[in-house]
mmCIF file of C-alpha atoms in Angstrom:
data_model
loop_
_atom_site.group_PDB
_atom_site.id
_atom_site.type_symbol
_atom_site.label_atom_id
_atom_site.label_comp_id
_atom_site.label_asym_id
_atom_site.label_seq_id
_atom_site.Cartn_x
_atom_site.Cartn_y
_atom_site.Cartn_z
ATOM 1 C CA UNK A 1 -8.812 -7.737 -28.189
ATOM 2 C CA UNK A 2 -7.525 -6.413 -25.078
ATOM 3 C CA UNK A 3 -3.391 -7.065 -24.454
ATOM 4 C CA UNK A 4 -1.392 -6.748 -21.229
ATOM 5 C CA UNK A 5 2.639 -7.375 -22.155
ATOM 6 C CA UNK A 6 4.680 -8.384 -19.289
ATOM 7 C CA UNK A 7 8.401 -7.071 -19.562
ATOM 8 C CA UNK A 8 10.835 -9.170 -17.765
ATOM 9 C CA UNK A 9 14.786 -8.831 -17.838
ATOM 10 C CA UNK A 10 14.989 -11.590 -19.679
ATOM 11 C CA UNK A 11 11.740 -12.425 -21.322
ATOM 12 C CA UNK A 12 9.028 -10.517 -22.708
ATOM 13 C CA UNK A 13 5.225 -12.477 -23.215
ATOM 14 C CA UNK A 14 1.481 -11.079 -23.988
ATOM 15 C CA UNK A 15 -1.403 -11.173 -22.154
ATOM 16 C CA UNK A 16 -4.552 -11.345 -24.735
ATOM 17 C CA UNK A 17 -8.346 -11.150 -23.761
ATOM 18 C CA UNK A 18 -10.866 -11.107 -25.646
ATOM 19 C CA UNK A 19 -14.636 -12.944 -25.783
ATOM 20 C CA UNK A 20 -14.406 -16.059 -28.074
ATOM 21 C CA UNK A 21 -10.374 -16.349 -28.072
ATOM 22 C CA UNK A 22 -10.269 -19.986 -27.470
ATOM 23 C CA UNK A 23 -12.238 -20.967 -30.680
ATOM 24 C CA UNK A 24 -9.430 -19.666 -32.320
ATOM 25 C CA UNK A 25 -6.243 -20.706 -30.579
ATOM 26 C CA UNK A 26 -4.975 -22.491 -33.508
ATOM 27 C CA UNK A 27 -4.409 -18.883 -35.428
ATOM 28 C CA UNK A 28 -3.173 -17.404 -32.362
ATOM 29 C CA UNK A 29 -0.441 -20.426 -31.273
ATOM 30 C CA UNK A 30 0.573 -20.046 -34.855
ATOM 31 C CA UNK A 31 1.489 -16.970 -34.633
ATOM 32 C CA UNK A 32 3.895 -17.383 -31.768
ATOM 33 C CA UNK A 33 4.745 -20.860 -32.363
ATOM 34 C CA UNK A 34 6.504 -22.555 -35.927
ATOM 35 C CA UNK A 35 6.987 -26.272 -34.830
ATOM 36 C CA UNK A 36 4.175 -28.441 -35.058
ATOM 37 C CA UNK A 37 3.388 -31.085 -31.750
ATOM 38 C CA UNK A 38 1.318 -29.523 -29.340
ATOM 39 C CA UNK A 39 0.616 -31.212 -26.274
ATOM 40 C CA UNK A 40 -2.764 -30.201 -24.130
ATOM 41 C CA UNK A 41 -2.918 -30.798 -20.468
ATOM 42 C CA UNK A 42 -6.234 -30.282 -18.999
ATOM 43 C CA UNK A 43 -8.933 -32.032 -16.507
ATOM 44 C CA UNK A 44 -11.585 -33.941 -17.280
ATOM 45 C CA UNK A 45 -14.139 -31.197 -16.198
ATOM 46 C CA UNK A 46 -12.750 -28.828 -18.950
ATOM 47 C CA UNK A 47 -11.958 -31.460 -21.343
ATOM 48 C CA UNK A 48 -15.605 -32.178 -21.626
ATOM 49 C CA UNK A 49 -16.570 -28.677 -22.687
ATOM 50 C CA UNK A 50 -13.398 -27.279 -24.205
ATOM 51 C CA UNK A 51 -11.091 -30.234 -25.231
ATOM 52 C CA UNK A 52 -12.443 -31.135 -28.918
ATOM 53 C CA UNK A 53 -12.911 -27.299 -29.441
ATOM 54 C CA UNK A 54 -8.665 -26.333 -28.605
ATOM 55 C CA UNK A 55 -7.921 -29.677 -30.442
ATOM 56 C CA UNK A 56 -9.820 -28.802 -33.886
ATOM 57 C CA UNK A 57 -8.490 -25.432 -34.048
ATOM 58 C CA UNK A 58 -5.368 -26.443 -33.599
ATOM 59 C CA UNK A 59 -5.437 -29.077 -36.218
ATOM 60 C CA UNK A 60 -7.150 -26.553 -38.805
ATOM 61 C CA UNK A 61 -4.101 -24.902 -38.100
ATOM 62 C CA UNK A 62 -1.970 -27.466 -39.105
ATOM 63 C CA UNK A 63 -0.778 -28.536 -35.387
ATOM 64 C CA UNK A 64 -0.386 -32.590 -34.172
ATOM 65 C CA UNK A 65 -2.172 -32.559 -31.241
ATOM 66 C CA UNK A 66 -1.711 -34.917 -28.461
ATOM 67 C CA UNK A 67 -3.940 -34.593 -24.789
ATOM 68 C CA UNK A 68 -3.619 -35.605 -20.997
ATOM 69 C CA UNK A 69 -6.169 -35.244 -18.980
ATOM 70 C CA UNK A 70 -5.887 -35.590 -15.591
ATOM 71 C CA UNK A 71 -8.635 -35.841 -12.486
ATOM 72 C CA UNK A 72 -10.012 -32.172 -11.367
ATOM 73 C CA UNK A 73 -9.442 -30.825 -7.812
ATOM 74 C CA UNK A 74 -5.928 -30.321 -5.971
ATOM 75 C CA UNK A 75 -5.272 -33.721 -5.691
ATOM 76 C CA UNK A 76 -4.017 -33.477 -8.812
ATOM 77 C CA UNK A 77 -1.343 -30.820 -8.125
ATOM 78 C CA UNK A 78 0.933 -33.973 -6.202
ATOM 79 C CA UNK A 79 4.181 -35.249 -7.456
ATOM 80 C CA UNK A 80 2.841 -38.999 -8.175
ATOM 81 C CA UNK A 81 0.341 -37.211 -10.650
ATOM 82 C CA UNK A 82 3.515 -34.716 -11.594
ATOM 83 C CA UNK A 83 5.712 -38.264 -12.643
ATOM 84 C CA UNK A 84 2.765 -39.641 -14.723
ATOM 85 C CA UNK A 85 2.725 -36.539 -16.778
ATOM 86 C CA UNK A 86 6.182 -36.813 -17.270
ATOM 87 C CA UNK A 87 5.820 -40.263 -18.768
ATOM 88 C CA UNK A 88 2.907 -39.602 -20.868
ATOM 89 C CA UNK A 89 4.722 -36.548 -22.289
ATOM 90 C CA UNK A 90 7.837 -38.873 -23.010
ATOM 91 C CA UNK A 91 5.617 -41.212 -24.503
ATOM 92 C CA UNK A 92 4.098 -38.737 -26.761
ATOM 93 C CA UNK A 93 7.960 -38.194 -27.687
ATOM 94 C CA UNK A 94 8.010 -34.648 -26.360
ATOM 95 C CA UNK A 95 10.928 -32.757 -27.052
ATOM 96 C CA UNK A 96 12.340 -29.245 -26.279
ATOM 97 C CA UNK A 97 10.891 -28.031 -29.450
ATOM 98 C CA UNK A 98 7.421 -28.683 -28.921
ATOM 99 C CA UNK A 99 4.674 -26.476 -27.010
ATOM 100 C CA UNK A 100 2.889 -27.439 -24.143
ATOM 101 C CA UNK A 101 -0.522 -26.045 -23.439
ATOM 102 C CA UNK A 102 -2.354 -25.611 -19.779
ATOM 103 C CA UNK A 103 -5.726 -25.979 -20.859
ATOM 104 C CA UNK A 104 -7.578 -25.438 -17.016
ATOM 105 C CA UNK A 105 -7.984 -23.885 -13.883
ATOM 106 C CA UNK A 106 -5.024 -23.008 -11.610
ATOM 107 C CA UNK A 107 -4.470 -26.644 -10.176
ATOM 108 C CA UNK A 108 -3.780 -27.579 -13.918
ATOM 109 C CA UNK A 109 -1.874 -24.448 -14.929
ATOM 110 C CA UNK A 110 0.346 -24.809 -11.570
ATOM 111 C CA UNK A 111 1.234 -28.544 -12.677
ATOM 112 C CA UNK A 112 1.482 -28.494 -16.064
ATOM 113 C CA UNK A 113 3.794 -25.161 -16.208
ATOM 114 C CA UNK A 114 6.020 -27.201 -13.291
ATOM 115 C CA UNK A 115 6.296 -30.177 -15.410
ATOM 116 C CA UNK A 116 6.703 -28.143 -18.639
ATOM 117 C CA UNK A 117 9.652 -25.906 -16.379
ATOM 118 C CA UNK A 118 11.254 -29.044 -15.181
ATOM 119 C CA UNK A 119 10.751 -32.017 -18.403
ATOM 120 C CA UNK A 120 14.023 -31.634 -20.295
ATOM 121 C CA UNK A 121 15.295 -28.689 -18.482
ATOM 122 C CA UNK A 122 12.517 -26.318 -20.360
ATOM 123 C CA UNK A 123 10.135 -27.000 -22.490
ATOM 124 C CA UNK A 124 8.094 -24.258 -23.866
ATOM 125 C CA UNK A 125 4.524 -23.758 -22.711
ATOM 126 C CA UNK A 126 1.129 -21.329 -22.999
ATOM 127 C CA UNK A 127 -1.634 -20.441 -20.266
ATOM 128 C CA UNK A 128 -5.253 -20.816 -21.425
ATOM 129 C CA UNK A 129 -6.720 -20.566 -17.829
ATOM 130 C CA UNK A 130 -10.322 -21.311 -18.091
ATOM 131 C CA UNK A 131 -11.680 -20.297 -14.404
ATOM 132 C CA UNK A 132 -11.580 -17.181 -12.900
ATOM 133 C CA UNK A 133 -9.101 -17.507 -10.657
ATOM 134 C CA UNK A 134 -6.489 -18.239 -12.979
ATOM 135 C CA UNK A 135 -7.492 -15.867 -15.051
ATOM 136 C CA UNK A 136 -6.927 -13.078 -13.005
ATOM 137 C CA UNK A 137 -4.417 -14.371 -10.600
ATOM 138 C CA UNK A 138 -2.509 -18.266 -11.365
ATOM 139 C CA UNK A 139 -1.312 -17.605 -14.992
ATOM 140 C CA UNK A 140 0.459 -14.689 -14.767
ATOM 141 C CA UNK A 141 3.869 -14.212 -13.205
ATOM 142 C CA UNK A 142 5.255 -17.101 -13.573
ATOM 143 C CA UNK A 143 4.512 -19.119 -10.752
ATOM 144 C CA UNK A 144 4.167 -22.906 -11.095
ATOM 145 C CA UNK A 145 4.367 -25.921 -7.964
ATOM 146 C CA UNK A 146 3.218 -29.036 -7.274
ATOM 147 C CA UNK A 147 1.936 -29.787 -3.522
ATOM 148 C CA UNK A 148 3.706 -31.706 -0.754
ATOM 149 C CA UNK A 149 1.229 -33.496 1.786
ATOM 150 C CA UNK A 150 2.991 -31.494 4.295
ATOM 151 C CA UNK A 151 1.933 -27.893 2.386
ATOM 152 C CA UNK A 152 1.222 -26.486 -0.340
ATOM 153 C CA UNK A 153 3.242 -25.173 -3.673
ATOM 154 C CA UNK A 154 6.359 -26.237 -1.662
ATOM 155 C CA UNK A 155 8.219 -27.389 -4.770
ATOM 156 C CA UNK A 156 7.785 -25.255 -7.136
ATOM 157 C CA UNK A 157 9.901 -22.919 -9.648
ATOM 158 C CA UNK A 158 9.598 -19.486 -11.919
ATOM 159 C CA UNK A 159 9.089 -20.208 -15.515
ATOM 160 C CA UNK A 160 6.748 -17.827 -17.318
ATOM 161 C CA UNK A 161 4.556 -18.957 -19.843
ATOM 162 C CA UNK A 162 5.144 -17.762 -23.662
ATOM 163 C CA UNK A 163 1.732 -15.992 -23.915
ATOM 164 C CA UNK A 164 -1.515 -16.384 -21.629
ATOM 165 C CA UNK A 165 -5.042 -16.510 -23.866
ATOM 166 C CA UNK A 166 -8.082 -15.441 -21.429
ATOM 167 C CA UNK A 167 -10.981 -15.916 -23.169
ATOM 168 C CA UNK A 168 -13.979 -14.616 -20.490
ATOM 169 C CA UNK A 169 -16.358 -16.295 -22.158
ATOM 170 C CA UNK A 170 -15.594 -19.622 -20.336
ATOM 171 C CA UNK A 171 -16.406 -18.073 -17.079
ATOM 172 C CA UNK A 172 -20.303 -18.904 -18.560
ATOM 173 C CA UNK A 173 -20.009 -22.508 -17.643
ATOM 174 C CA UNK A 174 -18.201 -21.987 -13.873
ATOM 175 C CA UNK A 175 -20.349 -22.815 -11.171
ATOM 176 C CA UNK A 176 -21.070 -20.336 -8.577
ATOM 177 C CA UNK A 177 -19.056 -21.606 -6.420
ATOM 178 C CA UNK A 178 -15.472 -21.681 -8.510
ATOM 179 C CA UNK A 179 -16.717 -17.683 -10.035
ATOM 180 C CA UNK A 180 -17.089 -16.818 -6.169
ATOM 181 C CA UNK A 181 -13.561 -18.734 -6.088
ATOM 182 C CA UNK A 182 -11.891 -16.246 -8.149
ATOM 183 C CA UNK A 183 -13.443 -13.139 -7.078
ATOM 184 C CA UNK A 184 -12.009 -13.489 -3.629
ATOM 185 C CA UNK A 185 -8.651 -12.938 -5.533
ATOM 186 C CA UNK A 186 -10.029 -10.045 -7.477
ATOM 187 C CA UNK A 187 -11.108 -8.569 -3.759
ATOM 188 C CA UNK A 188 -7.538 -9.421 -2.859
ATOM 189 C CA UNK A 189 -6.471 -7.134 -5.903
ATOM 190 C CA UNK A 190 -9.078 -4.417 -4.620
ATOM 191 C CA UNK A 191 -7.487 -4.531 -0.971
ATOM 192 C CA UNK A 192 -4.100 -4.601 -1.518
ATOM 193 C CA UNK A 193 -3.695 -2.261 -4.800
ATOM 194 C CA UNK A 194 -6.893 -0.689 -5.942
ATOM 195 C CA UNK A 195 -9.689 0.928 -4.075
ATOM 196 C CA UNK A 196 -11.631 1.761 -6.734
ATOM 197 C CA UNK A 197 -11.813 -1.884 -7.859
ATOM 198 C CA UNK A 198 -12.896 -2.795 -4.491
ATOM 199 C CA UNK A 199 -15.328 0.046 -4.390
ATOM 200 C CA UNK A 200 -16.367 -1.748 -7.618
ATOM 201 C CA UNK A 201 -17.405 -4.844 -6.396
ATOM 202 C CA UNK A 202 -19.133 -3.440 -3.491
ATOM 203 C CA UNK A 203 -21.585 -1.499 -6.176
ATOM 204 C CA UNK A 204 -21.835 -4.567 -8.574
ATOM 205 C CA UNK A 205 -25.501 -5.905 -8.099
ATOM 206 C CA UNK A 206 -25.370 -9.609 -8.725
ATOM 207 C CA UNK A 207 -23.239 -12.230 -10.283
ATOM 208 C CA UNK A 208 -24.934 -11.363 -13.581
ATOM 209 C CA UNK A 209 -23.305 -7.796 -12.901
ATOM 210 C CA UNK A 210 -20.447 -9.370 -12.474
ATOM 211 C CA UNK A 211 -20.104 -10.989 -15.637
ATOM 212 C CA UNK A 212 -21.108 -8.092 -17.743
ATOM 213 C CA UNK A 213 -18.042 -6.163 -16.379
ATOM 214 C CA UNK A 214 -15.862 -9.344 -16.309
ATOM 215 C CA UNK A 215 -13.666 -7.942 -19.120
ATOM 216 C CA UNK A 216 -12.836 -4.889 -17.653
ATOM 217 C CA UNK A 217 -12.318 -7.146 -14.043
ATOM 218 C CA UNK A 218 -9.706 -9.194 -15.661
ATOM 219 C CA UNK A 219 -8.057 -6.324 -17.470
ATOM 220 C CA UNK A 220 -7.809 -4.678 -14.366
ATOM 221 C CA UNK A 221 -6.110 -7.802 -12.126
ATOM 222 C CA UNK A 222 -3.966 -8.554 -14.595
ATOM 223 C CA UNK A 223 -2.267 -5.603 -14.849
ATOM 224 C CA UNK A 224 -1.617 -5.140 -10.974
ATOM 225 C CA UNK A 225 -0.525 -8.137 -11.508
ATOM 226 C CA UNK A 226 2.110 -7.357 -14.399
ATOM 227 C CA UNK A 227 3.186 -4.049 -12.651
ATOM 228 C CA UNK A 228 3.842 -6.115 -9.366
ATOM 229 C CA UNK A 229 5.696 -8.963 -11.508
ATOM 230 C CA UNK A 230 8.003 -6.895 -12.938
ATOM 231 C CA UNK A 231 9.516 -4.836 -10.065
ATOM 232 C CA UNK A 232 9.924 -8.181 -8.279
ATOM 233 C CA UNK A 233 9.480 -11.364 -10.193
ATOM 234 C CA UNK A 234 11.127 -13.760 -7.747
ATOM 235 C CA UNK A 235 8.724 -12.840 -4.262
ATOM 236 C CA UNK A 236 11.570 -11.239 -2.416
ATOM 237 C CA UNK A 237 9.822 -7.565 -2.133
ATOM 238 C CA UNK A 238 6.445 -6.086 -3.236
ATOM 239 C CA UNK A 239 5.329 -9.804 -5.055
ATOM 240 C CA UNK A 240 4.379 -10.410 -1.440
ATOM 241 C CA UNK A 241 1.556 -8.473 -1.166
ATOM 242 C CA UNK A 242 -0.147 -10.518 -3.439
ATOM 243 C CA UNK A 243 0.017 -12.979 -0.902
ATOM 244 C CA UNK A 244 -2.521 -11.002 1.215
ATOM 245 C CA UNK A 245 -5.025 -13.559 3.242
ATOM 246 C CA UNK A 246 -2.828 -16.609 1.589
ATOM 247 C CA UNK A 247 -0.566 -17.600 4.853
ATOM 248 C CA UNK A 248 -3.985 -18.484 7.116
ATOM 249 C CA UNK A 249 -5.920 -19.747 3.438
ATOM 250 C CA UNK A 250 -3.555 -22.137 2.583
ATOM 251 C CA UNK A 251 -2.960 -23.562 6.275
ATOM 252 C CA UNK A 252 -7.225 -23.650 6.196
ATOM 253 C CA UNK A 253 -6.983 -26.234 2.851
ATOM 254 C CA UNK A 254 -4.561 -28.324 3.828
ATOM 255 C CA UNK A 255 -6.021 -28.868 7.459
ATOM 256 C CA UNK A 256 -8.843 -30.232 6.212
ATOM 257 C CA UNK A 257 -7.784 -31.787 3.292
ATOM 258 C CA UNK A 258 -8.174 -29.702 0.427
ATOM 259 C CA UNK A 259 -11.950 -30.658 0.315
ATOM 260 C CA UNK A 260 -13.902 -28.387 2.325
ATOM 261 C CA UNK A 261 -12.919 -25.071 1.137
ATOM 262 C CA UNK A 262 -11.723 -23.933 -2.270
ATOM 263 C CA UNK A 263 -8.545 -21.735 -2.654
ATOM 264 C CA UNK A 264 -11.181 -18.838 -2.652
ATOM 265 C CA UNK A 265 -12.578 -19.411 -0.060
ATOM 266 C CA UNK A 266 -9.654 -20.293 2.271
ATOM 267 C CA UNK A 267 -8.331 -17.307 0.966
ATOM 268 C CA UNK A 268 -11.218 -15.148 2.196
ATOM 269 C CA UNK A 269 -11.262 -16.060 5.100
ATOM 270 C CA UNK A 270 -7.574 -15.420 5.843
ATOM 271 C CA UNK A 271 -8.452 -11.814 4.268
ATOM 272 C CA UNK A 272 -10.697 -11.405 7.237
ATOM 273 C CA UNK A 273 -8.899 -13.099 9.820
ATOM 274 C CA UNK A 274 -5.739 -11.052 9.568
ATOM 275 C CA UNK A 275 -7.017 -7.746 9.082
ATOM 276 C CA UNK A 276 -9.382 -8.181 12.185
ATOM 277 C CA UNK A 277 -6.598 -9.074 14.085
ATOM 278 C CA UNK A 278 -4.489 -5.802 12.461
ATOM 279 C CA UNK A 279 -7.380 -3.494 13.202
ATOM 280 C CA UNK A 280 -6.981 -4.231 16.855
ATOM 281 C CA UNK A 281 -3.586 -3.699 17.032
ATOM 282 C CA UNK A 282 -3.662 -0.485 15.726
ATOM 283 C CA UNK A 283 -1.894 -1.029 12.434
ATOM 284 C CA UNK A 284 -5.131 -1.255 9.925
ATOM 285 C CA UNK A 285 -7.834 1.572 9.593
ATOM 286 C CA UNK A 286 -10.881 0.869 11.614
ATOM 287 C CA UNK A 287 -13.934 -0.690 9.419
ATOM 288 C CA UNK A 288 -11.507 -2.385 7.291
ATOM 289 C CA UNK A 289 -12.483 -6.011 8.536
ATOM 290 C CA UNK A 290 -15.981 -4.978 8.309
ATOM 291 C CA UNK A 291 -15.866 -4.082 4.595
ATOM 292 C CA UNK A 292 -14.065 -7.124 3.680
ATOM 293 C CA UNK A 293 -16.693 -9.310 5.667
ATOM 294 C CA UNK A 294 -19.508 -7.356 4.072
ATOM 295 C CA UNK A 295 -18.115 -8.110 0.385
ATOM 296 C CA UNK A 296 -17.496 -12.215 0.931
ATOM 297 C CA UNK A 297 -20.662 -11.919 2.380
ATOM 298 C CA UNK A 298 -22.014 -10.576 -0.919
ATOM 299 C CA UNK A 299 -20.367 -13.270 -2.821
ATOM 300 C CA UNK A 300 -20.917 -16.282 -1.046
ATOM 301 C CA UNK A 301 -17.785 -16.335 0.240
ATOM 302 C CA UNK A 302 -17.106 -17.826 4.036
ATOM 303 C CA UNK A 303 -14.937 -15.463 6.041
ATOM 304 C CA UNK A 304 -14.425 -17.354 9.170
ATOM 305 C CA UNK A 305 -14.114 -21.075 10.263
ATOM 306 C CA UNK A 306 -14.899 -22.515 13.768
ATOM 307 C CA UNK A 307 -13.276 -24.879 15.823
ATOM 308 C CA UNK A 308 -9.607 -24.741 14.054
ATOM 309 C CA UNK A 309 -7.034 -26.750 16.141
ATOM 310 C CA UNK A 310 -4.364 -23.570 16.457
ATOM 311 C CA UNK A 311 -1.561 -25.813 16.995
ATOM 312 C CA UNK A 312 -2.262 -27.593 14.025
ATOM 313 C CA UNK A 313 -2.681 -24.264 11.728
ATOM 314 C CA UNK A 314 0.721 -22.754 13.316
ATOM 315 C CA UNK A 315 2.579 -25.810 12.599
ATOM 316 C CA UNK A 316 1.459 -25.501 8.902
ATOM 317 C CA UNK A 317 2.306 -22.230 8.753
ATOM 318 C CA UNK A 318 5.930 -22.561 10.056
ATOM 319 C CA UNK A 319 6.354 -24.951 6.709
ATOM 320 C CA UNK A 320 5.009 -21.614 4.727
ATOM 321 C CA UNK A 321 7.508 -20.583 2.018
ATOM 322 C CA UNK A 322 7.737 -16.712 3.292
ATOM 323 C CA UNK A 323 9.224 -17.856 6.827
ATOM 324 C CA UNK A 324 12.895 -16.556 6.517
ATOM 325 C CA UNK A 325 15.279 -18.809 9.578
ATOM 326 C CA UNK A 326 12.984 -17.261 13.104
ATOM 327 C CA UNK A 327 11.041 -14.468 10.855
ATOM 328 C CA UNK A 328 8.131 -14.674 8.570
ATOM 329 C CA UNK A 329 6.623 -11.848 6.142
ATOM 330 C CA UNK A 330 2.961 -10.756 6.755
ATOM 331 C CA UNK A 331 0.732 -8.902 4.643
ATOM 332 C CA UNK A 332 -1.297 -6.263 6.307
ATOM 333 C CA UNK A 333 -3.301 -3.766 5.201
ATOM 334 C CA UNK A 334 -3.030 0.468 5.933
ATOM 335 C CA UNK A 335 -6.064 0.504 4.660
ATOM 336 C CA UNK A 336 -8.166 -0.587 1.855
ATOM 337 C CA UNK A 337 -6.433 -0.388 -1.411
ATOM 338 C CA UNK A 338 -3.222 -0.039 0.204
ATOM 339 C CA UNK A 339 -1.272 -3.324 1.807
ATOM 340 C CA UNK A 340 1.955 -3.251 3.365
ATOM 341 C CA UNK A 341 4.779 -6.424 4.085
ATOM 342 C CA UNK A 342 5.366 -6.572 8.064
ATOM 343 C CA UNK A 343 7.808 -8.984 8.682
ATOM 344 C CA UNK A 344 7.452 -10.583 12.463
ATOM 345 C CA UNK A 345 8.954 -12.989 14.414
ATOM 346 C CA UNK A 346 7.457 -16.634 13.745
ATOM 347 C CA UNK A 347 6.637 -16.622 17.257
ATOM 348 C CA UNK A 348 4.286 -13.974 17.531
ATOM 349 C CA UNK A 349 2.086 -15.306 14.091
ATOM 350 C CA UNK A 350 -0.477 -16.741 16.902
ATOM 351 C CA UNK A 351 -1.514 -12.876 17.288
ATOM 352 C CA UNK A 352 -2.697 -12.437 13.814
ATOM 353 C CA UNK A 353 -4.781 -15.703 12.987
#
């Protein structure tokens, strides 16, 4: 088993991966747990395949188990879903000494970490991201929201998990389109931190390539992301760079809706977008834009949209949480494997989407 430990000031919490973890969760909650209610949250997508198999090892273990399952997509990430969680955990009787677990993808691991950070003032809770994308990216660092209609993640708080459990066998039973999802962020950890990782994914064949280096993928992601979270765990210095193509990507879901493009995707194409826009302005090395197009090419990821109403897209991104009063932070890139934070006035965002 491969383990990543995230030192924070004031808490300290393992990463573990390793093929076939989450068929034996119950030995590894006990270990880091001593009461005995466990509540699940998890979609109905990833209850289907991995709900019975979390619940039995947990009650081998000796663990009451109680489940919520909530409807997949972002939808789900909204504060009327957010208050029927809290009344299905108080019905279940939930208190501060009992263990949540966020059985899912981000949109799961966002709300039920939020809910588990707010219910009670603090309840304890563990990641077991099942998709790529929170593998790699969602379930580390403490992060966890619920969406506004107006944006997204705009209320949201810092409460890291007591241990995250990545078990890449579960990636098996992604789609395409939700493993393509969550290797835009793992090109996101290539462009902003690590060449050779993006140098990586340009040689990888296929997606079946892919997947037999998935291990070493994760390993690699999720320790950027540790080193970044614990220089700055609240987002006010270098945590921004991981925000690299997210400022455009998350204007691009909510304009339409949250059902045309995934988080991956939106995310891509913001990638793009912004360091096109760099190149010609002399800040980004020339043939950056080109690689990046070149590699969501590869994996069947968009990297532009047509026909976006501009007005609309600024307007969104004037409600985005890294606008400070008239100024907003940008992340651009020097070059490949090596991102910057270039903080602009709000006004002049038009000349970089």
């Amino acid at each position: 088993m491969n383990s990543i430990v995230v030192n924070l000031s004031h808490k300290t919490y393992p990463i573990y991966i390793k093929r076939g973890l989450i068929n034996e969760i119950g030995i590894e909650i006990a270990k880091i747990y001593t009461g005995k209610k466990v509540l699940i949250i998890t979609d109905e997508n990833v209850n289907k395949l991995y709900g019975k198999t979390v619940e039995i090892s947990l009650k081998i273990s000796g663990f009451n188990v109680d489940t919520i399952v909530l409807e997949p997509g972002e939808k789900s990430k909204s504060v009327d879903v957010l208050l029927n969680v809290y009344n299905d955990l108080l019905d279940f009787k939930v208190t501060r000494g009992d263990l949540i677990i966020a059985l899912g993808g981000g949109v799961v691991g966002d709300l039920a970490g939020f809910a588990a950070s707010t219910l009670l003032r603090g309840i304890p809770f563990v990641q077991i991201p099942t998709s790529l994308l929170a593998q790699v990216d969602s379930s580390i660092g403490g992060k966890v929201a619920v969406d506004l209609a107006r944006g997204k993640n705009l209320i949201g708080s810092f409460y890291h998990p007591q241990a995250v459990f990545i078990d890449p066998n579960v990636l098996k039973t992604l789609s395409k389109t939700f493993l393509h999802d969550g290797l835009a962020e793992v090109i996101k950890y290539g462009a902003i931190k690590d060449i050779d990782l993006f140098l990586k994914l340009e040689s990888l064949k296929d997606d079946d390539d892919v997947l037999a280096n998935i291990d070493n993928i994760i390993y690699q992601c999720c320790n950027i992301k540790k080193d970044i979270v614990e220089i700055d765990e609240k987002d006010t210095g270098d945590r921004m760079m991981l925000n690299f193509g997210h400022t455009l990507g998350h204007s691009i879901e909510k304009y339409f809706n949250y059902e045309k493009y995934t988080h991956g995707e939106a995310v891509g194409i913001g990638m793009y977008s912004i360091t096109r826009k760099s190149e010609e302005l002399g800040l980004t090395e020339v043939g950056s834009a080109e690689r990046i197009k070149k590699i969501l090419i590869k994996y069947n990821l968009p990297y532009e949209v047509l026909g976006l109403d501009r007005d609309k897209i600024l307007q969104a991104i004037s409600l985005d949480k890294k606008n400070d009063k008239d100024t907003i932070n940008i992340i651009l890139l020097k070059k490949l494997g090596n991102a910057f934070i270039k903080n602009i006035n709000s006004s002049l965002m038009n000349d970089y989407i």
